[in-house]
CSV table of C-alpha atoms in Angstrom, one decimal:
chain,number,residue,atom,x,y,z
A,1124,UNK,CA,7.9,4.7,12.8
A,1125,UNK,CA,10.5,4.4,15.2
A,1126,UNK,CA,8.3,5.6,18.0
A,1127,UNK,CA,5.9,2.7,17.2
A,1128,UNK,CA,8.6,0.2,17.6
A,1129,UNK,CA,9.8,1.3,20.7
A,1130,UNK,CA,6.6,2.0,22.8
A,1131,UNK,CA,6.0,0.5,25.9
A,1132,UNK,CA,2.2,1.1,26.3
A,1133,UNK,CA,-0.9,1.0,24.5
A,1134,UNK,CA,-1.2,4.8,24.4
A,1135,UNK,CA,2.3,5.6,23.0
A,1136,UNK,CA,1.5,3.1,20.2
A,1137,UNK,CA,-1.8,4.5,19.4
A,1138,UNK,CA,-0.4,8.2,19.0
A,1139,UNK,CA,2.9,6.9,17.1
A,1140,UNK,CA,0.4,4.9,14.6
A,1141,UNK,CA,-1.7,8.1,14.3
A,1142,UNK,CA,1.3,10.3,13.3
A,1143,UNK,CA,2.4,7.8,11.1
A,1144,UNK,CA,-0.6,7.3,9.3
A,1145,UNK,CA,-1.3,11.3,8.6
A,1146,UNK,CA,1.5,11.8,5.9
A,1147,UNK,CA,0.5,8.5,4.4
A,1148,UNK,CA,-3.1,9.9,3.8
A,1149,UNK,CA,-1.5,13.2,2.4
A,1150,UNK,CA,0.5,11.0,0.1
A,1151,UNK,CA,-2.2,9.0,-1.2
A,1152,UNK,CA,-4.3,11.7,-2.1
A,1153,UNK,CA,-1.8,13.7,-4.1
A,1154,UNK,CA,-1.0,13.1,-7.7
A,1155,UNK,CA,-0.1,15.3,-10.7
A,1156,UNK,CA,-2.1,13.2,-13.2
A,1157,UNK,CA,-5.8,12.1,-12.3
A,1158,UNK,CA,-6.3,14.3,-9.4
A,1159,UNK,CA,-9.8,13.5,-8.7
A,1160,UNK,CA,-9.4,9.9,-8.5
A,1161,UNK,CA,-6.4,10.5,-6.2
A,1162,UNK,CA,-8.5,12.9,-3.8
A,1163,UNK,CA,-11.1,10.0,-4.1
A,1164,UNK,CA,-8.5,7.3,-2.9
A,1165,UNK,CA,-7.1,9.7,0.0
A,1166,UNK,CA,-10.7,10.1,1.3
A,1167,UNK,CA,-11.4,6.7,1.2
A,1168,UNK,CA,-7.9,5.6,2.9
A,1169,UNK,CA,-8.6,8.6,5.6
A,1170,UNK,CA,-12.2,7.0,6.6
A,1171,UNK,CA,-10.6,3.5,6.6
A,1172,UNK,CA,-8.1,4.8,9.0
A,1173,UNK,CA,-10.7,6.8,11.1
A,1174,UNK,CA,-12.6,3.4,11.6
A,1175,UNK,CA,-9.6,1.2,12.1
A,1176,UNK,CA,-8.7,3.7,14.9
A,1177,UNK,CA,-11.8,4.0,16.4
A,1178,UNK,CA,-11.8,0.1,16.7
A,1179,UNK,CA,-8.3,0.2,18.1
A,1180,UNK,CA,-9.1,2.8,20.7
A,1181,UNK,CA,-12.4,0.8,21.7
A,1182,UNK,CA,-9.9,-2.2,22.0
A,1183,UNK,CA,-7.6,-0.2,24.3
A,1184,UNK,CA,-10.5,0.9,26.5
A,1185,UNK,CA,-11.3,-3.0,27.0
A,1186,UNK,CA,-7.9,-3.9,27.9
A,1187,UNK,CA,-7.6,-0.8,30.3
A,1188,UNK,CA,-10.9,-2.0,32.0
A,1189,UNK,CA,-9.7,-5.6,32.1
A,1190,UNK,CA,-6.5,-4.9,33.4
A,1191,UNK,CA,-6.3,-1.6,35.0
A,1192,UNK,CA,-3.1,-0.2,33.1
A,1193,UNK,CA,-1.9,0.7,29.8
A,1194,UNK,CA,1.7,-0.8,30.0
A,1195,UNK,CA,2.6,-4.0,28.0
A,1196,UNK,CA,3.9,-5.4,31.0
A,1197,UNK,CA,0.9,-4.8,33.1
A,1198,UNK,CA,-1.2,-6.4,30.6
A,1199,UNK,CA,0.9,-9.5,30.3
A,1200,UNK,CA,0.9,-9.8,34.2
A,1201,UNK,CA,-2.9,-9.8,34.4
A,1202,UNK,CA,-3.3,-12.1,31.8
A,1203,UNK,CA,-0.8,-14.8,32.8
A,1204,UNK,CA,-2.2,-14.6,36.1
A,1205,UNK,CA,-5.6,-15.8,34.9
């Protein structure tokens, strides 16, 4: 979580988000009671996270194509020029 907050570029932000979400997938699928329902919830959460990550990677690729860099300062510099 701390790496996500202090990231200065888009790739670090994405990697920190993925590292943060992996334990959350595991926690959502573990339960002592109602084991089948919690496994279903964990799988649904994993699929939702996979689709959201795919959209984020696509958006990062679009930003890289438009700005030529991954850093927030570089993206801000290109956007403020236009």
